[in-house]
XYZ file of C-alpha atoms in Angstrom:
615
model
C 0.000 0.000 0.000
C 1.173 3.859 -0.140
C 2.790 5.332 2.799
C 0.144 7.827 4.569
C 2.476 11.119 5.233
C 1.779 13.228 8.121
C 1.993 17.241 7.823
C 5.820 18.967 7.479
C 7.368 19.753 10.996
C 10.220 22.730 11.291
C 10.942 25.587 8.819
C 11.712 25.100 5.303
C 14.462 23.517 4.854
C 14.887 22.136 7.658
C 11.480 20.430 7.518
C 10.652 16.666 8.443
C 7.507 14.213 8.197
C 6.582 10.857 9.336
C 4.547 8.412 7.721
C 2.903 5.088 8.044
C 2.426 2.300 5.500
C 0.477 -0.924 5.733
C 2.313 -3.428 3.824
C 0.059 -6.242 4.499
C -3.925 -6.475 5.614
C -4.762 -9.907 4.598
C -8.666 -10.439 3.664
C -9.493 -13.187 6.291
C -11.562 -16.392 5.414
C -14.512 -17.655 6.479
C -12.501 -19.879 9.275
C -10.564 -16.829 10.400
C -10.752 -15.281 13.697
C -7.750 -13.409 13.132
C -5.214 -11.453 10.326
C -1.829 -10.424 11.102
C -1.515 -6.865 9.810
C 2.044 -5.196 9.525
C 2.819 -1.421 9.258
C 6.704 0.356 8.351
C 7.012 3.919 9.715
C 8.868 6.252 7.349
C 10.737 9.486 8.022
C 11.281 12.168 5.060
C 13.179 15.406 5.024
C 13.276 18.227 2.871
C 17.063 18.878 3.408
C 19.913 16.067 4.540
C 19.242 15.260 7.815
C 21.828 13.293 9.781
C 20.710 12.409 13.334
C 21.877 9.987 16.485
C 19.700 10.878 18.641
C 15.890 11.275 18.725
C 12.522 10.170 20.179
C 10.290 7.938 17.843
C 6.636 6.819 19.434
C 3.940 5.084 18.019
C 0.698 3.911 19.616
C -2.561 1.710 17.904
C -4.276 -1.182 16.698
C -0.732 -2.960 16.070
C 0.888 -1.973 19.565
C 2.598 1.128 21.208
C 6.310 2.033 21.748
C 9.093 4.043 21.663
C 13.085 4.836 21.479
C 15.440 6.238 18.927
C 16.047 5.522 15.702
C 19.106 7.555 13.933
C 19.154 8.353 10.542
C 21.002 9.700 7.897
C 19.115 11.528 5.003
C 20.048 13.074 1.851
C 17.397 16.237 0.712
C 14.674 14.992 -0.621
C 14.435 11.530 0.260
C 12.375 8.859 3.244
C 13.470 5.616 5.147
C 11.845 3.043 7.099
C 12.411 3.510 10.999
C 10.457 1.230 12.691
C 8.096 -2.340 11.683
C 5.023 -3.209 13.318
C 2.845 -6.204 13.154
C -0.167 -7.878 14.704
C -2.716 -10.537 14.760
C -6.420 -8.405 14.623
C -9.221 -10.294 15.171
C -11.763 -10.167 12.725
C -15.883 -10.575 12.779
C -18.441 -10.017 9.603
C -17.902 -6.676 9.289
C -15.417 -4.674 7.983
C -12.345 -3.653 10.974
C -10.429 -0.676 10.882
C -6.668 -0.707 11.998
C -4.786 2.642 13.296
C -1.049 3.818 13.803
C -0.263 7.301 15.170
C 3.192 7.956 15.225
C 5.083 11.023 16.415
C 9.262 11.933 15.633
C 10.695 14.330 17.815
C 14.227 15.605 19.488
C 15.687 16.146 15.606
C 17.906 18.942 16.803
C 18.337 20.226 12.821
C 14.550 20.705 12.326
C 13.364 21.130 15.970
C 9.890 20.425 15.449
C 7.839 16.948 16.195
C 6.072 15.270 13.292
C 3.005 13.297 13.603
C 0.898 11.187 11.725
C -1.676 8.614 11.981
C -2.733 5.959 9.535
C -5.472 3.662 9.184
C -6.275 0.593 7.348
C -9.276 -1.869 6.502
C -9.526 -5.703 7.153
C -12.150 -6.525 4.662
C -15.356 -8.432 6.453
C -14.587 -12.246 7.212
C -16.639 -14.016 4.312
C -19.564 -15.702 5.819
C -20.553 -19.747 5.072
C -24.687 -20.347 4.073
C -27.219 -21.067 6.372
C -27.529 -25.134 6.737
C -30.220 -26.717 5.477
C -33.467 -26.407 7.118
C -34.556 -29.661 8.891
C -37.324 -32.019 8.135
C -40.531 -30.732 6.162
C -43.877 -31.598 7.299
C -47.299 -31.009 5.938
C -50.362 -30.743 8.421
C -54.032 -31.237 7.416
C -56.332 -29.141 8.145
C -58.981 -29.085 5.387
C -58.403 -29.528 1.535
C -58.547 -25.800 1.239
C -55.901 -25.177 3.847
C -52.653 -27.322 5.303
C -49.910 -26.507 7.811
C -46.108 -26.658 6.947
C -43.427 -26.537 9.125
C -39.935 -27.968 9.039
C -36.779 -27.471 11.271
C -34.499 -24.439 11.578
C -31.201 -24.023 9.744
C -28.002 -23.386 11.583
C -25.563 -20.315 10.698
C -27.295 -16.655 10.045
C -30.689 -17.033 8.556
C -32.463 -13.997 7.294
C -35.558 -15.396 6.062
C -37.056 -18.855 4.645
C -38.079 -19.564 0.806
C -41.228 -21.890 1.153
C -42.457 -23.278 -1.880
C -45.364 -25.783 -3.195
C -45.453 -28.570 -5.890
C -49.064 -28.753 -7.171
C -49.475 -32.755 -8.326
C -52.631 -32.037 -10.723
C -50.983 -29.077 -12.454
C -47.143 -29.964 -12.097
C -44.167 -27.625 -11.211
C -42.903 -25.827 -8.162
C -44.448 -22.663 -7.038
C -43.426 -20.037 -4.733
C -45.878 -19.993 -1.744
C -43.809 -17.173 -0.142
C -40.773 -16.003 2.579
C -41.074 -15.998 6.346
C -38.736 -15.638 9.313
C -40.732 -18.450 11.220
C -40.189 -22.203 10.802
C -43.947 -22.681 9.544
C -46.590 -21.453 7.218
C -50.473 -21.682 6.747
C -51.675 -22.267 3.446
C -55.144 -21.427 2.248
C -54.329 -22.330 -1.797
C -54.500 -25.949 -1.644
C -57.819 -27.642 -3.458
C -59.936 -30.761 -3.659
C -58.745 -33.895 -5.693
C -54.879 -33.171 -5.985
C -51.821 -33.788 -4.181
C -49.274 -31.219 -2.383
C -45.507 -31.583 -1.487
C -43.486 -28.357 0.372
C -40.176 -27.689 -0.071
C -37.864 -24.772 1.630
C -34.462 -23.529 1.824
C -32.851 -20.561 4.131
C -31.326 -17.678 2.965
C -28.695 -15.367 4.792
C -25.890 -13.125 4.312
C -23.581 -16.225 3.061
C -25.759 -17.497 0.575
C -28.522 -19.716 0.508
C -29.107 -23.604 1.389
C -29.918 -26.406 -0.022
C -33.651 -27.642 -0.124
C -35.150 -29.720 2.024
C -38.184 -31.571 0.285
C -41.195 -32.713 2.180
C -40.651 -36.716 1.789
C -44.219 -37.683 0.963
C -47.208 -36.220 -1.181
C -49.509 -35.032 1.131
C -53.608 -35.586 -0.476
C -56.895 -34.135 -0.542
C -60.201 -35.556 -1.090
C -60.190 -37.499 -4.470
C -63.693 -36.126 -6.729
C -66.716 -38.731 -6.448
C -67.353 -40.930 -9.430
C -69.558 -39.899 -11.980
C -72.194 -42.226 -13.991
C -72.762 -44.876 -11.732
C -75.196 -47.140 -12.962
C -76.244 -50.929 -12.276
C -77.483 -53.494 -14.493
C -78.836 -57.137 -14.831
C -76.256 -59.120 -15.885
C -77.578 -63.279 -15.224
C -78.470 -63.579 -11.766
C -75.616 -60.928 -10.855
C -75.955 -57.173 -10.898
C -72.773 -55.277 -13.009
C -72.130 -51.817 -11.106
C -70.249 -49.417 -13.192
C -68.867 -45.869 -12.821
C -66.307 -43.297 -13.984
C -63.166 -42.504 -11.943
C -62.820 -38.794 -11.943
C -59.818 -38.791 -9.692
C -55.992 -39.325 -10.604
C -54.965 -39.204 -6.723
C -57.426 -41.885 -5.224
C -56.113 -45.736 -4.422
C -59.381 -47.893 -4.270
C -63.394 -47.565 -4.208
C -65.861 -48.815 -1.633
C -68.818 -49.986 -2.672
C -72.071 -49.890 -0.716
C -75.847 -51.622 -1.588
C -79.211 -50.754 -0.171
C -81.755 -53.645 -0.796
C -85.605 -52.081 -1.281
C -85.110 -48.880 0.076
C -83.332 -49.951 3.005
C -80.061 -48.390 4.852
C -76.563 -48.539 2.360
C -73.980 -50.891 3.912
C -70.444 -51.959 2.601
C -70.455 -54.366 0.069
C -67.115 -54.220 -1.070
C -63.764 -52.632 -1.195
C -62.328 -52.379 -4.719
C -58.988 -51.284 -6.624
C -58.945 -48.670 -9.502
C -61.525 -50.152 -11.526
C -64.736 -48.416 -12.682
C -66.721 -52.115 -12.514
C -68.144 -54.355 -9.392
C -69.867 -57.204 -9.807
C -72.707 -58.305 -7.278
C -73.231 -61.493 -7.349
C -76.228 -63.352 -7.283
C -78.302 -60.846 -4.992
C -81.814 -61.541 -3.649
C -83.949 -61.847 -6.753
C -86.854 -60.747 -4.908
C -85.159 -57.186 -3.804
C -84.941 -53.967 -5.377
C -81.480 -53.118 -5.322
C -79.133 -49.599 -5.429
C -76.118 -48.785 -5.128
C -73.508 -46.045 -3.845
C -69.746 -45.749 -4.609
C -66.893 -43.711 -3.236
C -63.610 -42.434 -3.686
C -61.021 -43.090 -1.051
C -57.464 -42.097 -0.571
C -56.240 -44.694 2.337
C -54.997 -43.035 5.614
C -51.088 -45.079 4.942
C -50.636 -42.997 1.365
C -52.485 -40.205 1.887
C -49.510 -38.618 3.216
C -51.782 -36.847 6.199
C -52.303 -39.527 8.408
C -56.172 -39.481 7.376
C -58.362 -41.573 5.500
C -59.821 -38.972 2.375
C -63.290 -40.364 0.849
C -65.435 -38.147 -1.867
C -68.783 -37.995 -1.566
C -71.062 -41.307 -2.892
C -72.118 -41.098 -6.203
C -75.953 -43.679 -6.812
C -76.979 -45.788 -9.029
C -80.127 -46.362 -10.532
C -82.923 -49.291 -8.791
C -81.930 -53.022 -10.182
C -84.609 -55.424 -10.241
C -82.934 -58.825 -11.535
C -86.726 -60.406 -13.070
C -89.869 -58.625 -13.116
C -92.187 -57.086 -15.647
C -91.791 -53.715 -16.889
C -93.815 -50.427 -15.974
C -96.339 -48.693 -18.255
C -94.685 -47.321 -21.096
C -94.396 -43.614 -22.322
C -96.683 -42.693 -25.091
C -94.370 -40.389 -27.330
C -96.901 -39.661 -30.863
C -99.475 -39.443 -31.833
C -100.582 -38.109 -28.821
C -103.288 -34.900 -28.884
C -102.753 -33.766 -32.666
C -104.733 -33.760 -35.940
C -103.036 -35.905 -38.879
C -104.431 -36.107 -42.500
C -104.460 -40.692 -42.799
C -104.419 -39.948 -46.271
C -101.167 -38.977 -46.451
C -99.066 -41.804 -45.716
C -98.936 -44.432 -42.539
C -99.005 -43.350 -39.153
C -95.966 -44.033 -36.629
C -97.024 -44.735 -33.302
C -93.913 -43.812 -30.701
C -93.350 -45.211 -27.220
C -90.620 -45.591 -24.465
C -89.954 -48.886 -22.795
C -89.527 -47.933 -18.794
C -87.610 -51.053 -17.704
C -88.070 -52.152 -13.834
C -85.273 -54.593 -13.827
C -83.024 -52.979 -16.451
C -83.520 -55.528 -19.445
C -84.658 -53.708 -22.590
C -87.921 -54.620 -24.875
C -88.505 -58.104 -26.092
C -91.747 -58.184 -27.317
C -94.669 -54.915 -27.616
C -98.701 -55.199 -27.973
C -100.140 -52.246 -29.351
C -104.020 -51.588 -29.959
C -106.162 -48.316 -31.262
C -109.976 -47.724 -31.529
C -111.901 -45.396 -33.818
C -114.767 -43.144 -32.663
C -115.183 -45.889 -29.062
C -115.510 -48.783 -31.372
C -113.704 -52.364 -31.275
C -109.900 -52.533 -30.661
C -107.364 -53.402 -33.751
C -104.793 -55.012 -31.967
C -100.836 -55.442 -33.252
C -97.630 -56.784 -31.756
C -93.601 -57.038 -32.500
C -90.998 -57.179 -30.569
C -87.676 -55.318 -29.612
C -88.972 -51.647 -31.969
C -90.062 -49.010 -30.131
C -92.483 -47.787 -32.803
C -95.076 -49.333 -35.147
C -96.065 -47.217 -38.336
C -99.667 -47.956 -39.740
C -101.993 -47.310 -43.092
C -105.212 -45.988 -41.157
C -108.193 -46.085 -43.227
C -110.815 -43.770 -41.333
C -111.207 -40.645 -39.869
C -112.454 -39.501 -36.849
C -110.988 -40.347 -33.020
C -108.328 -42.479 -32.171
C -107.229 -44.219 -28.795
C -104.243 -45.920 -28.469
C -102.350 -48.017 -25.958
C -99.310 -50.293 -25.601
C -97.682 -52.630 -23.127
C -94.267 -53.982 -23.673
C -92.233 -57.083 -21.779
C -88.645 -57.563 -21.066
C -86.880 -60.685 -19.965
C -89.191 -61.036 -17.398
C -91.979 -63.801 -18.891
C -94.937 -61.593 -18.226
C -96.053 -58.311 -20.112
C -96.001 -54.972 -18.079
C -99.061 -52.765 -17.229
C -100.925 -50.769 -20.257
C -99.800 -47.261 -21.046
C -102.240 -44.824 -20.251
C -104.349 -44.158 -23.330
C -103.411 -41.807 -25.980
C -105.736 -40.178 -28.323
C -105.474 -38.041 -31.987
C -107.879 -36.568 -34.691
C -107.431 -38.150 -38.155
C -108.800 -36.109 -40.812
C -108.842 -34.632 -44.640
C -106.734 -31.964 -45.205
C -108.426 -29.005 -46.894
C -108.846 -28.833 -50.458
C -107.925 -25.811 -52.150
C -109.752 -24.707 -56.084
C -108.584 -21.992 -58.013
C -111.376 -20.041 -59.491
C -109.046 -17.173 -61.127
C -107.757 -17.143 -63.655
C -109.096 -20.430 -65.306
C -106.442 -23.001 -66.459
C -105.060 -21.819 -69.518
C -107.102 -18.157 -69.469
C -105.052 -15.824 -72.113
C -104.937 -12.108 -70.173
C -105.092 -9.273 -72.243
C -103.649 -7.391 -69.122
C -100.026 -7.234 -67.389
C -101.379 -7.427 -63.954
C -103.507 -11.106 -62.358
C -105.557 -11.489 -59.547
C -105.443 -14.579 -58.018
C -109.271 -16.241 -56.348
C -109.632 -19.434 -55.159
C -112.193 -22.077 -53.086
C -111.068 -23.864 -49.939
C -113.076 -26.778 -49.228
C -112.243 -27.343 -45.389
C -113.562 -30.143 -43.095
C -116.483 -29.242 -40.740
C -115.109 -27.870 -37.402
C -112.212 -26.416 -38.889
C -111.076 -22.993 -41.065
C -108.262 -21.537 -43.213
C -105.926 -20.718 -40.909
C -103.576 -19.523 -43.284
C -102.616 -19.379 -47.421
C -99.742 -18.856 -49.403
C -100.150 -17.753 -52.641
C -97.477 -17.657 -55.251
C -96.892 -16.272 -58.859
C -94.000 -18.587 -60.838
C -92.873 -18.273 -64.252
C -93.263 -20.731 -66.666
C -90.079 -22.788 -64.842
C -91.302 -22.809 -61.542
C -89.166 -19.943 -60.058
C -91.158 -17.703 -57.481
C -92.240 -14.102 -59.102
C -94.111 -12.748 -56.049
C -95.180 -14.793 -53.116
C -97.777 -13.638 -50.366
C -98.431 -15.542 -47.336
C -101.546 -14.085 -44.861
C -102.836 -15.813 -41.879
C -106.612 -14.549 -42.415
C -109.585 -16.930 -42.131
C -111.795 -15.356 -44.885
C -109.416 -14.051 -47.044
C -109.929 -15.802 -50.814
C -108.127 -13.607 -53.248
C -104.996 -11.902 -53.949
C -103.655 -9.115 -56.229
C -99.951 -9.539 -57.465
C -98.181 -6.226 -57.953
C -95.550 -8.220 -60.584
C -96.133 -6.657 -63.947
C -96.511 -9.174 -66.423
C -94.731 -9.336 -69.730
C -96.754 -9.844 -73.303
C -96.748 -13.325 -74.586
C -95.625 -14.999 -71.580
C -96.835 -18.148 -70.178
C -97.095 -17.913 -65.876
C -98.588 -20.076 -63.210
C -100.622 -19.099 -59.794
C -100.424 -21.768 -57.033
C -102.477 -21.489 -54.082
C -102.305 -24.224 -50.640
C -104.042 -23.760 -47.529
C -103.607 -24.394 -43.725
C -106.793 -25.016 -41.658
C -106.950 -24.667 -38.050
C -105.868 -28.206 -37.197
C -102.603 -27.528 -39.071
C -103.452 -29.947 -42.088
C -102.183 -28.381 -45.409
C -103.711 -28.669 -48.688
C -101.862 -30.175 -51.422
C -100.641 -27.176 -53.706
C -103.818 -25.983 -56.677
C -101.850 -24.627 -59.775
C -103.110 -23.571 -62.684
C -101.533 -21.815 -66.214
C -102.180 -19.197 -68.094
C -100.417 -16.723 -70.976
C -100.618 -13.159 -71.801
C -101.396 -11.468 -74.976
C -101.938 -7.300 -75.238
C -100.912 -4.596 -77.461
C -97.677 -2.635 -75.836
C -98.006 1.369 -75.726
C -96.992 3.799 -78.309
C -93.202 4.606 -77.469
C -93.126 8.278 -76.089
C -92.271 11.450 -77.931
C -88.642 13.075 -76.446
C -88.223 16.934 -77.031
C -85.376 18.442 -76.354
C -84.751 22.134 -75.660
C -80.765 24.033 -75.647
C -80.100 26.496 -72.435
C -77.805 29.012 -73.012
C -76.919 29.808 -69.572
C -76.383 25.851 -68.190
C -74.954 25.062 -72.037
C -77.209 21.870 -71.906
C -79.845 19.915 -73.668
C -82.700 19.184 -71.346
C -84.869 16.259 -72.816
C -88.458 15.970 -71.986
C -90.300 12.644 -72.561
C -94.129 12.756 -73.249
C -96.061 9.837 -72.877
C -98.160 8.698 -76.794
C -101.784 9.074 -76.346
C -102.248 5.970 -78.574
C -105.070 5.598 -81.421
C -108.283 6.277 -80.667
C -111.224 4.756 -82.481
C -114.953 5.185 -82.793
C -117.521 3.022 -80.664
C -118.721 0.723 -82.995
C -121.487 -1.037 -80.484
C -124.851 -0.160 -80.261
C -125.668 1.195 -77.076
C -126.954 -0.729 -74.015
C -125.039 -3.156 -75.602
C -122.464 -6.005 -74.190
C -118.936 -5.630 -74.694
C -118.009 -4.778 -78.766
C -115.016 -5.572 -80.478
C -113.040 -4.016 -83.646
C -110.714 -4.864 -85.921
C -107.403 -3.018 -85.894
C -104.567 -4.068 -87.919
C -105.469 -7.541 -88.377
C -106.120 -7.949 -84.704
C -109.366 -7.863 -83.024
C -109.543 -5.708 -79.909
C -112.350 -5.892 -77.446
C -113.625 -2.607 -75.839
C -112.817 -3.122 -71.973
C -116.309 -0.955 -71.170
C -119.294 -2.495 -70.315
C -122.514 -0.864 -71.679
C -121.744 2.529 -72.361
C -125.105 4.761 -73.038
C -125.483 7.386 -75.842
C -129.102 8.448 -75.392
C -128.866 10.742 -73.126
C -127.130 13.954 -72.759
C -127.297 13.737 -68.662
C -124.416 12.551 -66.895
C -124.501 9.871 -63.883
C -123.824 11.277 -60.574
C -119.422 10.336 -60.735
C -119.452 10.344 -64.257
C -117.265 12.214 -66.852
C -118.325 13.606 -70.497
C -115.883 13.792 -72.712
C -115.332 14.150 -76.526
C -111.798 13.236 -76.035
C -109.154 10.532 -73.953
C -108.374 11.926 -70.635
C -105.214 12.610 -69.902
C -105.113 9.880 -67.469
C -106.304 8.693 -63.800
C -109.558 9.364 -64.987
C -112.092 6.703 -66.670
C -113.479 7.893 -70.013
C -114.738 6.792 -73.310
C -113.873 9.000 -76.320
C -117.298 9.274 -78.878
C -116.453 11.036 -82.101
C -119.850 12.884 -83.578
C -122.781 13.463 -81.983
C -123.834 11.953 -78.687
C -121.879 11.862 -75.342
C -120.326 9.235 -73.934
C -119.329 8.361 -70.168
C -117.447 5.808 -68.317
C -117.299 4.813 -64.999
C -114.985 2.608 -62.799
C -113.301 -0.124 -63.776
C -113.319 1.162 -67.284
C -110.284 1.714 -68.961
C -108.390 5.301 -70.173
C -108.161 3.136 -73.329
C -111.301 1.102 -74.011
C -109.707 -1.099 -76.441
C -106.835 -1.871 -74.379
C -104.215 -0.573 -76.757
């Protein structure tokens, strides 16, 4: 190390100064108790110095002393004048050595020089904690277990506690402490738990010290237990639901009586009871246990009992379950009728055999019968009010009880006739109204109808479905195009849900197109634009050729023959029906007119036409 120089003493040059320099501090080990530190005082002048006689002290950490040590200096230059050495002791923390040493009786300077020094043993390196002593692992519910292990020798500043979780897998930290147990609240049903911990201090940290054994909780109660005839033995099955558990315990109740132990088994989801009282009805309860010698808490651990269904080993089933028909209206006519049912076993066989029967209107039973099907499908002839039963049997030799009796309506659906337009009508028009008949069975209506406009394909043009109970026509918006062929189909729903098979019928179009419009265009200036104006053709016009009070008239116009669309127009009279129009010309439109060239007058009322000849 560098020597630690004290102030000048004396007047320049005769000046002096003393210094101290630690030539060894050892840093101790951890076995230590002790470092021998040693320490060379120096003298230095500023101008030769040589001197016999003169008082050196020094006092410390490494000793005290004193006597004379003669020197002979050159200017400018130091020697040693005195060694010092000691054992220190040292601890954990850092210790700080001293030397104060003082020169005096130099008659050349005539001053005293001092100095003191000091120097640092580092701290003595400190070994880890031990490792903590045995780990433990107390039960106190599945939600909540105490650990606690032994304490660690050496200096111990806290305790790392950790978990392994046996469902999940992996080491977690539960937390630190300063105590030598912890209460944990984290733990859950169905798993398994093993604690570890280690101590940590100033040196370092230990080793772990794992708990030895897996301490349980409860194992999870099977699921799906269920019993069945199997012979003259009774199969009990279930599903294990728990990794953690070592065996089942199986328990049977005979007619409704207390459960007692019936057997202890290994991991298997099956238990066979052999050849139990025939003449009992028998159930069952199973269990999940952990045994008290692994559950690594010094406890037995059972789940909660999971039951069976009731076993009977022979006897006849009950009534069965009536599933359809049962309260609804069917149309016979249709197709067969498929009469549903569920077998309710008693003793867990299924269906060997069925009898089935139905009446009409309280008349004689039909009886039928099969065996292991669970439904019977039927051509019924009639209509009108059906009963039905059936009994079925299982391995038992006798049939079970009749099922309570079932009853449905059987009846026509409604028939639907289309009444406009007539099959293959020709429309002179681009717009159809669609009328039709239902024909519905007494005590019921139209509940509903769906009316539909196709093309000539089939594809849907316009469809309109109304629930109305009167309602026998509709108009279809869909303009129609000229020589086209189209179909209207009409079905019905009455009130007891029965449909009507679909009433189509075909027609075509035929009418003269209107004049294409007149388009007049006009130049602005200012915009620098054409604006084009279409005006709709007023058509031809022709004379009334009928006579009047007469039926509808027709004319011949370019080959074709056109039928007036009034009805009945009257030229005798110059008086004018309350509503009516005259006019000597065709309105300009919205307004129902007749145009009468001559003399006379001429009116129209609605539904005539603003063109009576349909052009």
């Amino acid at each position: 190390m560098a020597i630690q120089w004290g102030s000048w003493a004396g007047t320049s040059p005769r000046r002096m100064r003393v210094g101290v320099d630690y030539t060894s501090v050892p840093a101790p080990k951890s076995s230590d108790t002790a470092v021998t530190v040693r320490a060379t005082i120096y003298v230095g002048v500023q101008y030769g110095v040589n001197d016999q006689n003169n008082s050196l002290s020094w006092s410390g950490t490494l000793g005290s002393g004193s006597g004379s040590r003669p020197f002979n200096l050159s200017s400018n230059s130091s020697r040693s004048l005195h060694s010092l050495s000691r054992a220190v002791p040292v601890s954990t923390s850092p210790t700080t050595v001293s030397v104060t040493a003082q020169l005096s009786g130099v008659e050349y300077v005539g001053a005293t020089a001092r100095v003191t020094a000091t120097a640092t043993i580092p701290a003595k390196p400190q070994n880890p904690p031990g490792q903590p002593g045995a780990v433990t692992m107390t039960r106190i519910s599945d939600t909540s277990h105490k650990i606690s292990w032994g304490a660690s020798s050496g200096s111990v500043t806290r305790y790392r506690l950790e978990i392994y979780n046996a469902s999940t897998g992996g080491w977690g930290l539960l937390g630190h402490t300063t105590a030598t147990a912890w209460t944990t609240g984290t733990t859950k049903p169905n798993s398994g738990y093993r604690a570890r911990v280690r101590a940590e201090g100033p040196g370092g940290v230990s080793a772990y010290t794992t708990q030895a054994t897996v301490a349980y909780t409860t194992p999870a109660a099977p699921t799906g237990v269920s019993a069945g005839r199997s012979g003259s033995s009774i199969v009990v099955s279930w599903t294990d639901r728990s990794p953690f558990n070592d065996q089942f315990k199986v328990y049977a109740s005979a007619s409704g009586g207390a459960y007692t132990l019936l057997a202890t088994v290994p991991n298997t989801g099956t238990y066979t009871h052999s050849s139990p009282d025939p003449t009992k009805v028998w159930r069952y309860q199973v269990e999940s246990v952990r045994q008290a010698s692994t559950s690594g808490v010094g406890v037995q651990l059972t789940s909660a009992r999971a039951t069976s269904n009731e076993v009977r080993l022979l006897s006849p089933p009950l009534a069965p379950t009536l599933v359809t028909p049962v309260g609804s209206v069917l149309d016979p006519a249709k197709g067969p009728v498929t009469f549903v049912w569920t077998h309710r076993t008693a003793d867990s066989s299924k269906q060997t055999a069925y009898e089935l029967q139905y009446r009409v209107d309280g008349g004689a039973w039909v009886p039928f019968s099969g065996t292991t099907a669970s439904s019977r499908a039927l051509d019924l002839a009639d209509t009108g009010e059906y009963e039905w039963q059936v009994r079925t049997k299982g391995a038992h030799a006798a049939f079970g009880p009749w099922s309570t009796v079932g009853w449905f309506t059987a009846a026509d659906s409604p028939v639907v006739s289309i009444t406009e337009p007539v099959d293959g009508a020709v429309l002179t028009g681009n717009r159809v109204t669609a009328r039709w008949t239902p024909d519905i069975q007494t005590g019921a209506q139209q509940l509903r109808f769906v009316a539909e406009l196709q093309d000539e394909a089939g594809a849907t043009l316009q469809r309109a479905v109304e629930e109305d109970p009167v309602a026998a026509s509709r108009a279809f918006s869909y303009n129609l195009l000229d020589n086209a062929t189209y179909q209207v189909v009409v079905t019905v729903t009455d009130t007891n849900g029965l449909v009507s098979e679909p009433a189509t019928v075909t027609f075509t179009t035929s009418f003269l197109l209107p004049a294409p419009p007149t388009l007049t265009a006009s130049w602005s200036d200012s915009g620098a634009s054409v604006a084009l104006v279409p005006t709709a053709s007023p058509g031809e016009t022709f004379a009334w050729t009928g006579a009047a009070h007469a039926s509808t008239s027709t004319r011949t116009v370019g080959g074709k023959t056109v039928t007036n669309r009034a009805t009945n127009p009257s030229f005798e009279s110059d008086s004018v029906p309350v509503g009516g129009v005259r006019s000597d010309a065709w309105a300009a439109g919205g307004t129902w007119s007749l145009y009468v060239t001559g003399e006379g007058y001429g009116y129209g009322l609605s539904p005539y036409g603003e063109n009576p000849y349909g052009l």
